[in-house]
């Protein structure tokens, strides 16, 4: 129990004193998580919706494949991107290994299956309700996708938040493609891993508390936005 | 007849099997579009299924639905569902959406949508989110949305079902105006008085079969089929 | 809000998202201006001792560019050099470094500093390993089959540990010998939790905060000497390598100024690393 008490005290102390290194780590974590979640949603929300309303050969197989990707181990993704982005690899000339960009890309790939699977589920359920009405209005399946994505924005906001949470908690892939370079690619999760391996458990816990607080506030803000939107639009 | 109207409609030997059960059984229907048709029948008789099939939402298991000319389902039909699905946006935006789906230019959409809302008496709630409107208002909004695109055929499934007498009268009036403007009407209803006033012909369904087709006033006075008679007397559910 | 809702139509939303992304990513994408930094592949023990946190700002002041340190095991650090993902190698496994040079991946190796390894173990010392003889200690541990936590990760420390076992004539095997496959810190965490013996470099030990019952039991043996060296990744094999800046950094490390800086790093008054660059290097 001592560890928890001390780490809580330390967490407050760190947050209060506004340690510069910590601020840098938190800001970077926010930016890479938001960026990767945004990219993942931009791709996977429409893809999930397309699969939900679509009727094409191989659809079932695609759904199984998408769901299987959910179980993709993050270190495998990290390793694959490391090999791709390494100077010795095919995309080495881009020079983005060990930069925040590499983290964003790897995280985006990890988040996409989650967002696609959830988006597909939500849109598929709604499609049962909307389908005939939209067909009657002359809306093709393809054209229905943006309509549904916007109409289901409240539910899909929750999906986006799940994606953001997944991104913010990623450590394995980030470690490999980012290199955990102090001041450059050290994010909260890799900092926690580092402090843990240095045996500084109270500090690691304190950082973890701060990360939790961050994710909680993001969720709280999103919840408030949803509540307002639900009241406004029904 | 207006130019380009897809009539006559020929439904021949239409069978629709849903969930292993024959919802429609060898229905034949010839419609020239001039008379307003009310489809009556007990619950489960197949009224809604008939509408959905004629509108092209359901494929017949056997038989065919043939509109004039190509036989393919014409684009300018509209349908008002018993429980209309409205988008999570304002009432006005819902009507504008329907117009944009039919290719109406952005500039004209706003004005036509406002006019349609005015026709059904919903100008006051144009900016309200559609989903927070009352049941009656939503029903009228669905009618406005269908009407705004000036369809050649309008199907309505229980248009006055959830309405109080005042709102129901309003809907009757609007339907009259819609018909005056040249749109063909085919609707289902449980309200017999409404059917009597708003229809020229009655199509009576019983257990998926077209039991009878009779001009409206004669139907209510002296129906030809035994099933219709039982229906009118006992008002079977 | 209504006007916002009107603006955000599907296509417009895409444009909005693209703009937001650009804003979010700009600083992220900018982080890689080529002239500003070099990438140094080094070891976890060096990183975890806190040396780099101390050294980097000093180096930046002296040289005018950033030092990016990727801290992994020696094996992985050298592998990074083979893949041209690093500009400079700063590791502590002379045998592996020599192989790296012989294979042509590295050039210009120079001694920088040393520290020593120590054997830590439970206060009660059940295997009676205490003393100044690492080989005798390992023998004692093996005979007593006392729990021993090993890194097992191709690191410099791990390589040294394997050499000591070999010199002791023991092949460590059995339930008592636990290979964690991880860095020095996690291995010490494991040792602390299991009350096991472990070989660690003094630098990591001095900054390790989770000691539990463990303390230094074996030290001072000349064989426990742990030499650190710096090498440049061979520009002939890796045309993209930042040769000029890398050379400047390596030169600084072995310069009197760099050496003094290294000596200045202390934890609790104790110096961790002892500079030993050869003059004129």
XYZ file of C-alpha atoms in Angstrom:
752
model
C 0.000 0.000 0.000
C 2.955 2.264 0.634
C 3.822 2.275 -3.038
C 0.340 3.480 -3.999
C 0.247 6.198 -1.379
C 3.680 7.481 -2.261
C 2.972 7.399 -5.970
C -0.254 9.358 -5.507
C 1.627 12.023 -3.578
C 4.330 12.025 -6.224
C 1.757 12.306 -9.004
C 0.249 15.426 -7.447
C 3.675 16.872 -6.817
C 4.752 16.300 -10.409
C 1.555 17.737 -11.805
C 1.735 20.746 -9.512
C 5.358 21.642 -10.091
C 4.915 21.305 -13.850
C 8.178 19.475 -14.390
C 9.356 20.447 -17.885
C 10.374 16.969 -18.952
C 7.036 15.580 -17.816
C 5.152 18.284 -19.652
C 7.013 17.417 -22.822
C 6.188 13.729 -22.426
C 2.506 14.384 -21.750
C 2.173 16.777 -24.681
C 3.847 14.312 -27.041
C 1.632 11.477 -25.797
C -1.469 13.580 -26.450
C -0.376 14.547 -29.919
C 0.632 11.095 -31.134
C -2.427 9.438 -29.611
C -4.828 11.996 -31.067
C -3.121 11.932 -34.442
C -3.083 8.143 -34.717
C -6.673 7.829 -33.501
C -7.749 10.484 -35.994
C -6.051 8.710 -38.892
C -7.421 5.352 -37.805
C -10.961 6.747 -37.585
C -10.720 8.551 -40.898
C -9.924 5.227 -42.558
C -11.682 2.646 -40.447
C -15.036 4.307 -39.732
C -15.973 4.429 -43.420
C -14.486 0.995 -44.070
C -16.517 -0.508 -41.237
C -19.645 1.212 -42.515
C -19.002 0.040 -46.090
C -18.650 -3.538 -44.954
C -21.808 -3.178 -42.864
C -24.058 -2.008 -45.708
C -22.231 -3.703 -48.528
C -23.256 -6.740 -50.447
C -20.297 -8.171 -52.306
C -18.637 -11.529 -52.721
C -16.221 -12.276 -49.928
C -17.953 -9.993 -47.455
C -18.185 -12.661 -44.787
C -14.525 -13.519 -45.216
C -13.621 -9.864 -44.898
C -15.546 -9.578 -41.643
C -13.785 -12.606 -40.223
C -10.457 -11.144 -41.315
C -11.196 -7.769 -39.745
C -12.225 -9.374 -36.483
C -9.086 -11.510 -36.499
C -6.959 -8.382 -36.803
C -8.306 -7.360 -33.406
C -6.041 -9.985 -31.895
C -2.960 -8.634 -33.640
C -0.140 -8.488 -31.096
C 1.190 -4.970 -30.955
C 4.834 -6.006 -30.766
C 4.397 -7.811 -34.084
C 3.087 -4.631 -35.661
C 5.981 -2.750 -34.100
C 8.490 -5.220 -35.454
C 7.001 -5.170 -38.955
C 7.104 -1.380 -39.095
C 10.610 -1.357 -37.691
C 11.734 -3.597 -40.537
C 9.854 -1.463 -43.066
C 11.099 1.879 -41.786
C 14.659 0.876 -40.962
C 17.295 2.368 -43.244
C 17.974 -1.158 -44.406
C 14.292 -1.599 -45.178
C 12.141 -0.633 -48.169
C 10.897 2.636 -46.683
C 14.170 3.570 -45.036
C 14.792 6.575 -47.244
C 11.776 8.272 -45.634
C 13.900 8.604 -42.527
C 10.989 8.376 -40.097
C 12.197 5.561 -37.881
C 12.663 6.765 -34.304
C 10.477 9.812 -34.896
C 6.972 10.583 -33.618
C 5.671 10.016 -37.153
C 6.638 6.355 -36.941
C 4.752 6.056 -33.670
C 1.671 7.653 -35.192
C 1.714 5.261 -38.153
C 2.230 2.119 -36.091
C -0.415 3.146 -33.578
C -2.859 4.028 -36.341
C -2.507 0.509 -37.748
C -3.144 -0.972 -34.344
C -6.252 1.105 -33.766
C -7.808 0.621 -37.201
C -9.083 -2.947 -36.689
C -10.777 -1.941 -33.454
C -12.516 1.045 -34.974
C -13.519 -0.883 -38.097
C -14.981 -3.785 -36.135
C -16.982 -1.535 -33.815
C -18.081 0.759 -36.612
C -19.262 -2.210 -38.637
C -21.268 -3.510 -35.725
C -22.980 -0.200 -34.979
C -23.725 0.572 -38.601
C -24.965 -2.958 -39.276
C -27.422 -2.713 -36.413
C -28.623 0.687 -37.578
C -28.849 -0.485 -41.180
C -31.702 -2.775 -40.199
C -33.626 0.297 -39.136
C -32.593 2.677 -41.899
C -32.354 0.426 -44.884
C -35.817 0.515 -46.382
C -36.366 4.185 -45.657
C -33.112 5.137 -47.342
C -33.841 2.908 -50.323
C -37.233 4.534 -50.631
C -35.559 7.947 -50.684
C -33.393 6.803 -53.572
C -30.194 6.474 -51.558
C -27.745 3.886 -52.870
C -25.791 1.687 -50.477
C -22.653 3.659 -51.169
C -24.348 6.981 -50.654
C -25.881 5.704 -47.432
C -22.450 5.400 -45.809
C -21.778 9.092 -45.123
C -25.413 9.570 -44.123
C -25.199 6.764 -41.581
C -21.796 7.830 -40.302
C -23.158 11.272 -39.541
C -26.470 10.079 -38.135
C -24.716 7.618 -35.835
C -22.153 10.189 -34.751
C -22.983 9.787 -31.079
C -22.295 6.055 -31.046
C -19.318 6.425 -33.335
C -17.873 9.064 -31.021
C -17.703 6.338 -28.411
C -15.933 4.142 -30.941
C -13.440 6.924 -31.614
C -12.832 7.230 -27.894
C -12.169 3.513 -27.648
C -9.640 3.958 -30.423
C -8.042 6.862 -28.616
C -7.791 4.826 -25.439
C -6.162 1.996 -27.349
C -3.663 4.411 -28.867
C -2.859 6.099 -25.585
C -2.167 2.809 -23.849
C 0.115 1.350 -26.501
C 3.664 0.668 -25.379
C 5.158 -2.337 -27.230
C 5.028 -1.057 -30.777
C 5.869 2.485 -29.660
C 9.008 1.227 -27.952
C 10.227 -0.557 -31.065
C 9.537 2.041 -33.760
C 10.074 5.051 -31.525
C 13.162 3.940 -29.627
C 11.977 5.714 -26.459
C 14.401 8.555 -27.140
C 14.343 11.081 -24.320
C 12.828 14.346 -25.465
C 11.935 12.981 -28.898
C 9.905 9.786 -28.806
C 9.418 9.199 -25.098
C 5.718 9.048 -24.368
C 3.949 8.378 -21.107
C 3.665 4.641 -21.629
C 7.305 4.120 -22.574
C 8.389 6.434 -19.759
C 6.408 4.286 -17.348
C 8.056 1.170 -18.774
C 11.473 2.761 -18.378
C 10.932 3.854 -14.784
C 9.590 0.420 -13.956
C 12.645 -1.266 -15.393
C 14.828 1.155 -13.438
C 13.093 -0.049 -10.339
C 11.574 3.360 -9.616
C 8.104 1.996 -9.053
C 6.568 4.980 -7.237
C 7.537 7.241 -10.125
C 6.212 4.737 -12.638
C 2.917 4.559 -10.757
C 2.778 8.334 -10.501
C 3.169 8.644 -14.256
C 0.516 5.993 -14.663
C -1.844 7.989 -12.472
C -1.291 11.071 -14.572
C -1.929 9.102 -17.750
C -5.151 7.756 -16.278
C -6.239 11.244 -15.285
C -5.580 12.424 -18.830
C -7.601 9.652 -20.436
C -10.404 10.179 -17.905
C -10.657 13.883 -18.688
C -10.724 13.215 -22.430
C -13.557 10.756 -21.901
C -15.373 13.147 -19.611
C -15.201 15.922 -22.174
C -16.437 13.598 -24.907
C -19.298 12.420 -22.694
C -20.401 15.986 -22.056
C -20.312 16.669 -25.781
C -22.466 13.603 -26.442
C -24.994 14.569 -23.810
C -25.360 18.037 -25.290
C -25.650 16.597 -28.776
C -28.261 14.041 -27.742
C -30.392 16.721 -26.147
C -29.995 18.903 -29.186
C -30.669 16.374 -31.902
C -32.576 13.579 -30.258
C -52.166 11.987 -67.382
C -48.991 13.966 -66.788
C -46.114 13.434 -69.128
C -43.735 10.675 -68.133
C -46.056 9.075 -65.579
C -45.199 5.449 -65.099
C -48.758 4.157 -65.391
C -50.450 1.796 -65.787
C -49.064 -0.361 -63.020
C -49.460 -4.092 -63.642
C -48.971 -6.510 -60.779
C -49.434 -10.072 -61.981
C -49.537 -13.191 -59.879
C -47.435 -11.570 -57.199
C -46.431 -13.945 -54.431
C -44.241 -12.910 -51.533
C -43.001 -15.440 -49.036
C -41.555 -14.032 -45.819
C -40.165 -16.223 -43.114
C -41.642 -19.345 -44.654
C -45.106 -17.828 -44.685
C -47.016 -16.585 -47.732
C -47.554 -12.886 -47.061
C -49.002 -12.285 -50.523
C -50.673 -14.963 -52.581
C -51.142 -14.501 -56.306
C -52.156 -10.880 -56.209
C -53.187 -9.244 -59.459
C -53.532 -5.493 -59.617
C -53.985 -3.139 -62.519
C -53.813 0.539 -61.627
C -54.098 3.529 -63.939
C -53.066 5.974 -61.252
C -56.126 8.195 -61.453
C -58.138 6.640 -58.646
C -56.924 6.851 -55.085
C -56.710 3.352 -53.630
C -57.110 2.396 -49.977
C -55.796 -1.038 -49.063
C -57.788 -2.508 -46.222
C -57.635 -5.770 -44.329
C -57.082 -7.336 -40.959
C -53.702 -7.330 -39.260
C -51.359 -9.654 -41.048
C -53.450 -9.602 -44.207
C -50.482 -8.329 -46.157
C -51.247 -4.630 -46.602
C -47.810 -3.318 -45.749
C -46.138 -6.127 -47.670
C -48.173 -5.172 -50.727
C -47.043 -1.565 -50.482
C -43.428 -2.493 -50.031
C -43.583 -4.845 -52.980
C -45.223 -2.338 -55.299
C -42.709 0.307 -54.180
C -39.846 -2.050 -55.022
C -38.504 -2.649 -51.519
C -39.400 -6.338 -51.694
C -38.784 -8.666 -54.593
C -41.779 -10.908 -55.380
C -41.065 -14.571 -54.851
C -43.167 -15.230 -57.925
C -45.010 -13.053 -60.391
C -43.968 -9.555 -61.344
C -44.587 -5.870 -60.745
C -44.569 -4.000 -64.018
C -44.726 -0.256 -64.439
C -45.450 1.366 -67.766
C -42.698 1.314 -70.354
C -39.520 -0.322 -69.158
C -41.043 -2.294 -66.325
C -38.226 -1.234 -64.073
C -39.149 0.531 -60.909
C -39.406 4.264 -61.676
C -37.304 6.600 -59.609
C -39.905 9.191 -58.770
C -41.951 7.276 -56.275
C -42.061 7.976 -52.591
C -43.352 6.188 -49.543
C -44.374 7.288 -46.092
C -43.735 4.460 -43.651
C -45.872 3.749 -40.638
C -42.870 4.517 -38.478
C -40.888 6.931 -40.568
C -37.141 6.952 -40.067
C -35.946 10.517 -39.662
C -32.336 11.577 -39.616
C -30.699 13.166 -36.619
C -30.933 16.650 -37.992
C -33.512 19.400 -38.152
C -36.916 18.911 -39.754
C -35.952 21.227 -42.571
C -32.672 19.383 -43.117
C -34.535 16.104 -43.419
C -36.601 17.452 -46.276
C -33.551 19.026 -47.880
C -31.822 15.648 -47.670
C -34.590 13.975 -49.641
C -34.369 16.699 -52.265
C -30.620 16.416 -52.573
C -30.915 12.662 -53.027
C -33.119 13.358 -56.056
C -30.545 15.705 -57.526
C -32.211 18.998 -56.749
C -29.660 21.817 -56.833
C -28.604 23.320 -53.538
C -30.056 26.720 -54.306
C -33.569 25.373 -54.870
C -33.535 22.924 -51.985
C -34.036 25.360 -49.140
C -37.039 27.035 -50.728
C -38.756 23.800 -51.758
C -38.163 22.278 -48.353
C -39.669 25.279 -46.612
C -42.650 25.148 -48.940
C -43.192 21.462 -48.226
C -43.104 22.092 -44.486
C -45.572 24.898 -44.977
C -47.921 22.591 -46.865
C -48.179 20.264 -43.867
C -48.268 23.057 -41.326
C -44.819 22.500 -39.847
C -43.207 25.862 -40.630
C -42.938 26.622 -36.942
C -40.659 23.684 -36.198
C -38.395 23.850 -39.238
C -35.230 24.155 -37.150
C -36.206 21.676 -34.436
C -34.367 18.348 -34.418
C -36.668 15.943 -36.232
C -36.390 13.258 -33.588
C -37.719 15.427 -30.795
C -40.949 16.181 -32.653
C -44.177 14.559 -31.543
C -45.479 11.452 -33.297
C -47.984 13.445 -35.296
C -45.412 16.028 -36.297
C -43.009 13.304 -37.385
C -45.718 11.737 -39.505
C -46.430 15.042 -41.192
C -42.716 15.648 -41.643
C -42.433 12.314 -43.411
C -45.264 13.335 -45.701
C -43.610 16.691 -46.379
C -40.343 14.905 -47.145
C -42.070 12.560 -49.583
C -44.113 15.307 -51.175
C -41.243 17.749 -51.622
C -39.738 15.658 -54.410
C -43.034 15.737 -56.335
C -43.316 11.995 -56.877
C -45.624 10.575 -59.491
C -46.736 7.915 -57.006
C -47.009 8.234 -53.255
C -47.488 5.195 -51.040
C -48.584 5.783 -47.459
C -48.644 3.124 -44.748
C -51.136 4.015 -42.029
C -50.700 7.773 -42.451
C -53.099 8.687 -39.669
C -52.252 5.877 -37.284
C -50.629 7.868 -34.519
C -52.574 11.055 -35.023
C -55.232 12.805 -33.036
C -58.397 13.763 -34.974
C -57.174 17.270 -35.691
C -53.845 16.117 -37.065
C -55.568 13.316 -38.963
C -57.846 15.824 -40.619
C -54.803 17.863 -41.520
C -53.245 14.823 -43.176
C -56.427 14.140 -45.083
C -56.402 17.678 -46.383
C -52.765 17.448 -47.449
C -53.354 14.160 -49.204
C -56.215 15.773 -51.076
C -53.933 18.568 -52.215
C -51.233 16.136 -53.208
C -53.682 14.222 -55.337
C -54.966 17.452 -56.886
C -51.416 18.290 -57.885
C -51.266 15.074 -59.889
C -49.634 12.506 -57.627
C -51.201 9.044 -57.548
C -52.052 7.816 -54.051
C -52.150 4.312 -52.658
C -52.410 3.899 -48.929
C -53.283 1.492 -46.152
C -55.304 2.424 -43.128
C -57.352 1.116 -40.227
C -59.500 4.193 -40.050
C -62.534 3.286 -42.107
C -63.977 6.760 -42.112
C -60.703 8.106 -43.411
C -60.647 5.440 -46.100
C -64.158 6.299 -47.116
C -63.363 9.968 -47.522
C -59.908 9.757 -48.950
C -60.189 6.856 -51.363
C -61.887 6.272 -54.681
C -61.388 2.503 -54.592
C -60.837 -0.081 -51.900
C -58.598 -3.075 -52.318
C -59.410 -5.607 -49.629
C -56.802 -8.177 -48.646
C -57.478 -11.317 -46.694
C -54.693 -13.705 -45.701
C -52.498 -12.456 -48.512
C -55.111 -12.769 -51.234
C -56.805 -9.927 -52.974
C -60.344 -10.732 -51.919
C -62.071 -7.769 -53.424
C -61.651 -4.515 -55.300
C -64.602 -2.179 -55.210
C -65.322 1.556 -55.513
C -65.096 3.054 -52.051
C -68.632 4.108 -51.245
C -70.066 0.840 -52.536
C -67.546 -1.160 -50.506
C -68.648 0.325 -47.217
C -72.339 -0.050 -48.006
C -72.307 -3.469 -49.607
C -69.017 -5.332 -49.888
C -69.027 -8.246 -52.307
C -66.870 -10.711 -50.418
C -67.817 -12.530 -47.260
C -64.447 -11.769 -45.674
C -64.952 -8.045 -46.225
C -68.371 -8.223 -44.693
C -67.073 -9.968 -41.593
C -64.278 -7.432 -41.436
C -66.564 -4.424 -41.591
C -68.970 -5.835 -39.063
C -66.553 -7.016 -36.449
C -63.687 -4.730 -37.343
C -61.335 -7.635 -36.982
C -57.991 -6.545 -35.620
C -23.690 25.723 -33.105
C -26.376 25.478 -35.784
C -24.084 27.080 -38.291
C -21.397 24.592 -37.357
C -23.829 21.749 -37.913
C -24.682 23.112 -41.326
C -21.034 23.408 -42.257
C -20.113 19.956 -41.181
C -21.438 17.941 -44.062
C -19.711 14.672 -44.905
C -17.335 16.043 -47.524
C -16.658 19.153 -45.519
C -15.999 17.029 -42.482
C -13.240 15.268 -44.365
C -11.639 18.588 -45.203
C -11.945 19.675 -41.586
C -10.350 16.464 -40.391
C -7.514 16.861 -42.853
C -6.870 20.371 -41.588
C -6.964 19.245 -37.960
C -4.596 16.420 -38.757
C -2.182 18.794 -40.437
C -2.160 20.993 -37.358
C -1.705 18.041 -35.045
C 0.963 16.381 -37.103
C 3.009 19.414 -38.115
C 5.124 19.561 -34.973
C 5.242 15.787 -34.943
C 6.461 15.641 -38.524
C 8.913 18.458 -37.988
C 10.796 16.583 -35.335
C 13.193 15.104 -37.857
C 15.263 17.942 -39.307
C 18.365 16.195 -40.486
C 21.029 18.650 -39.374
C 20.011 18.895 -35.763
C 20.846 15.546 -34.284
C 22.624 12.211 -34.369
C 21.295 8.820 -33.350
C 23.415 6.976 -30.828
C 22.741 3.292 -30.262
C 23.622 2.493 -26.701
C 22.779 0.037 -23.974
C 19.992 -0.096 -21.447
C 22.433 -0.190 -18.572
C 23.993 3.057 -19.696
C 20.571 4.667 -20.079
C 19.219 3.334 -16.828
C 22.210 4.560 -14.890
C 21.066 8.044 -15.828
C 24.325 8.884 -17.583
C 22.697 10.129 -20.767
C 20.200 12.347 -19.005
C 23.231 14.077 -17.532
C 25.500 13.899 -20.567
C 23.162 15.005 -23.344
C 22.682 18.637 -22.328
C 26.444 18.954 -21.787
C 27.122 17.535 -25.230
C 24.542 19.822 -26.800
C 26.140 22.848 -25.169
C 29.573 21.849 -26.383
C 28.646 20.669 -29.865
C 25.481 22.543 -30.818
C 23.381 19.563 -31.902
C 21.111 17.026 -30.213
C 22.078 13.543 -29.158
C 19.247 11.066 -29.650
C 19.897 7.906 -27.666
C 18.155 4.658 -28.471
C 18.884 2.379 -25.533
C 18.567 -1.322 -26.205
C 20.681 -4.397 -25.455
C 24.224 -4.433 -26.938
C 23.203 -7.108 -29.421
C 20.300 -5.008 -30.696
C 22.400 -1.826 -30.609
C 24.989 -3.352 -32.914
C 22.222 -4.747 -35.083
C 20.905 -1.201 -35.439
C 24.320 -0.224 -36.746
C 24.271 -3.032 -39.274
C 20.893 -1.755 -40.460
C 22.233 1.805 -40.708
C 19.652 3.034 -38.196
C 22.323 4.591 -35.967
C 25.204 6.980 -36.510
C 27.290 6.104 -33.472
C 27.645 2.972 -31.341
C 28.340 3.323 -27.644
C 28.343 -0.142 -26.051
C 30.324 -2.271 -23.627
C 31.171 -5.631 -25.165
C 34.681 -5.540 -26.618
C 34.352 -8.959 -28.223
C 31.154 -8.069 -30.050
C 32.546 -4.636 -30.925
C 35.627 -6.199 -32.462
C 33.443 -8.490 -34.544
C 31.431 -5.431 -35.643
C 34.637 -3.755 -36.765
C 35.980 -6.867 -38.454
C 32.749 -7.242 -40.416
C 33.236 -3.711 -41.658
C 30.135 -2.224 -40.106
C 32.014 0.055 -37.758
C 35.126 2.186 -37.863
C 37.370 3.992 -35.470
C 36.732 2.305 -32.137
C 37.989 4.124 -29.083
C 37.884 3.406 -25.350
C 35.751 5.922 -23.507
C 35.198 4.862 -19.918
C 34.825 1.857 -17.674
C 32.881 0.846 -14.707
C 32.758 -2.407 -12.991
C 30.366 -5.241 -12.600
C 29.287 -6.407 -9.194
C 27.450 -9.463 -8.010
C 24.459 -8.596 -5.874
C 22.578 -11.046 -3.747
C 20.386 -11.526 -0.684
C 21.736 -10.062 2.542
C 21.953 -13.481 4.150
C 24.209 -14.780 1.354
C 23.028 -18.407 1.512
C 25.625 -19.534 -1.065
C 28.528 -17.880 0.763
C 29.522 -16.026 -2.365
C 30.781 -12.886 -0.666
C 34.273 -11.714 -1.419
C 36.485 -10.388 -4.170
C 36.561 -13.376 -6.465
C 33.800 -13.544 -9.031
C 34.715 -16.981 -10.345
C 34.746 -18.499 -6.866
C 31.462 -16.795 -6.129
C 29.766 -18.215 -9.228
C 31.056 -21.641 -8.368
C 29.625 -21.332 -4.889
C 26.272 -20.210 -6.250
C 26.139 -23.060 -8.743
C 27.038 -25.629 -6.088
C 24.414 -24.299 -3.684
C 21.952 -24.019 -6.576
C 20.979 -20.638 -5.188
C 18.554 -18.671 -7.408
C 20.379 -16.551 -9.968
C 18.704 -14.024 -12.290
C 20.422 -13.681 -15.647
C 19.649 -11.205 -18.432
C 19.943 -13.724 -21.267
C 19.493 -10.968 -23.886
C 22.770 -10.726 -25.839
C 23.705 -7.606 -23.926
C 27.212 -6.595 -22.912
C 26.432 -7.546 -19.338
C 25.006 -10.869 -20.420
C 28.046 -11.615 -22.564
C 30.323 -10.877 -19.639
C 28.233 -13.065 -17.353
C 28.460 -15.979 -19.790
C 32.230 -15.543 -19.935
C 32.504 -15.745 -16.139
C 30.458 -18.959 -16.046
C 32.712 -20.389 -18.707
C 35.819 -19.386 -16.769
C 34.341 -21.058 -13.677
C 33.871 -24.205 -15.705
C 30.151 -24.248 -14.948
C 27.292 -24.550 -17.383
C 24.472 -22.835 -15.552
C 21.340 -24.873 -15.941
C 18.433 -25.834 -13.774
C 15.511 -24.297 -12.007
C 17.816 -22.035 -9.968
C 19.184 -20.273 -13.065
C 16.503 -17.899 -14.366
C 17.017 -16.164 -17.716
C 14.712 -13.151 -17.861
C 15.533 -12.156 -21.441
C 15.296 -8.507 -20.493
C 17.261 -5.426 -19.526
C 19.287 -4.834 -16.417
C 16.531 -3.078 -14.523
C 13.837 -5.695 -15.075
C 16.355 -8.422 -14.286
C 17.171 -6.708 -11.006
C 13.461 -6.331 -10.321
C 13.132 -10.067 -10.777
C 16.180 -10.771 -8.604
C 14.824 -8.509 -5.911
C 11.469 -10.220 -5.974
C 13.012 -13.709 -5.890
C 15.849 -12.858 -3.508
C 18.240 -14.108 -6.165
C 21.858 -13.367 -7.060
C 22.573 -11.355 -10.187
C 25.446 -9.805 -12.085
C 24.965 -6.100 -12.700
C 27.024 -3.075 -13.637
C 27.615 -0.705 -10.777
C 26.063 2.211 -12.649
C 22.651 0.595 -12.920
C 22.879 -0.689 -9.345
C 23.608 2.743 -7.916
C 20.516 4.212 -9.525
C 18.301 1.184 -8.927
C 15.583 1.942 -6.393
C 13.893 -1.405 -5.856
C 16.659 -3.306 -4.036
C 14.582 -5.236 -1.553
C 16.960 -7.491 0.391
C 19.759 -7.306 -2.158
C 23.204 -5.835 -1.581
C 26.612 -5.903 -3.231
C 28.382 -9.117 -2.307
C 31.223 -9.458 -4.793
C 33.317 -6.561 -6.063
C 36.847 -5.455 -6.770
C 37.844 -8.436 -8.884
C 39.941 -7.216 -11.816
C 37.961 -9.485 -14.076
C 34.826 -7.439 -13.289
C 36.188 -4.548 -15.258
C 33.612 -3.345 -17.827
C 34.980 -1.328 -20.718
C 32.833 1.053 -22.777
C 33.823 1.962 -26.310
C 32.551 4.310 -29.006
C 32.497 3.486 -32.704
C 31.272 5.214 -35.803
C 28.946 3.351 -38.111
C 30.864 2.859 -41.339
C 29.859 5.481 -43.916
C 31.047 3.162 -46.637
C 28.342 0.683 -45.718
C 25.765 3.307 -44.709
C 25.881 6.333 -47.008
C 23.093 8.056 -45.038
C 25.023 8.068 -41.803
C 25.823 11.462 -40.300
C 29.537 11.010 -40.413
C 30.618 14.546 -39.599
C 28.371 15.052 -36.588
C 28.963 11.485 -35.360
C 32.717 11.997 -35.465
C 32.366 15.268 -33.570
C 30.441 13.524 -30.821
C 32.881 10.624 -30.548
C 35.800 13.062 -30.500
C 34.125 15.014 -27.740
C 33.594 11.891 -25.641
C 37.308 11.116 -25.638
C 38.401 14.740 -25.344
C 39.569 16.068 -21.961
C 36.340 18.049 -21.708
C 34.141 15.052 -22.445
C 36.144 12.839 -20.139
C 35.851 15.335 -17.326
C 32.099 15.528 -17.884
C 31.808 11.766 -17.603
C 33.795 11.749 -14.398
C 31.490 14.414 -13.028
C 28.451 12.171 -13.026
C 27.732 10.998 -9.515
C 24.895 9.432 -7.630
C 24.841 10.007 -3.885
C 28.396 11.323 -4.079
C 29.637 8.187 -5.813
C 31.186 8.357 -9.274
C 29.672 5.821 -11.641
C 31.944 5.806 -14.676
C 35.691 6.203 -14.894
C 37.020 7.862 -18.051
C 39.888 5.998 -19.677
C 40.237 7.255 -23.208
C 43.764 6.906 -24.518
C 45.417 10.286 -25.128
C 45.661 11.207 -28.779
C 42.742 8.917 -29.548
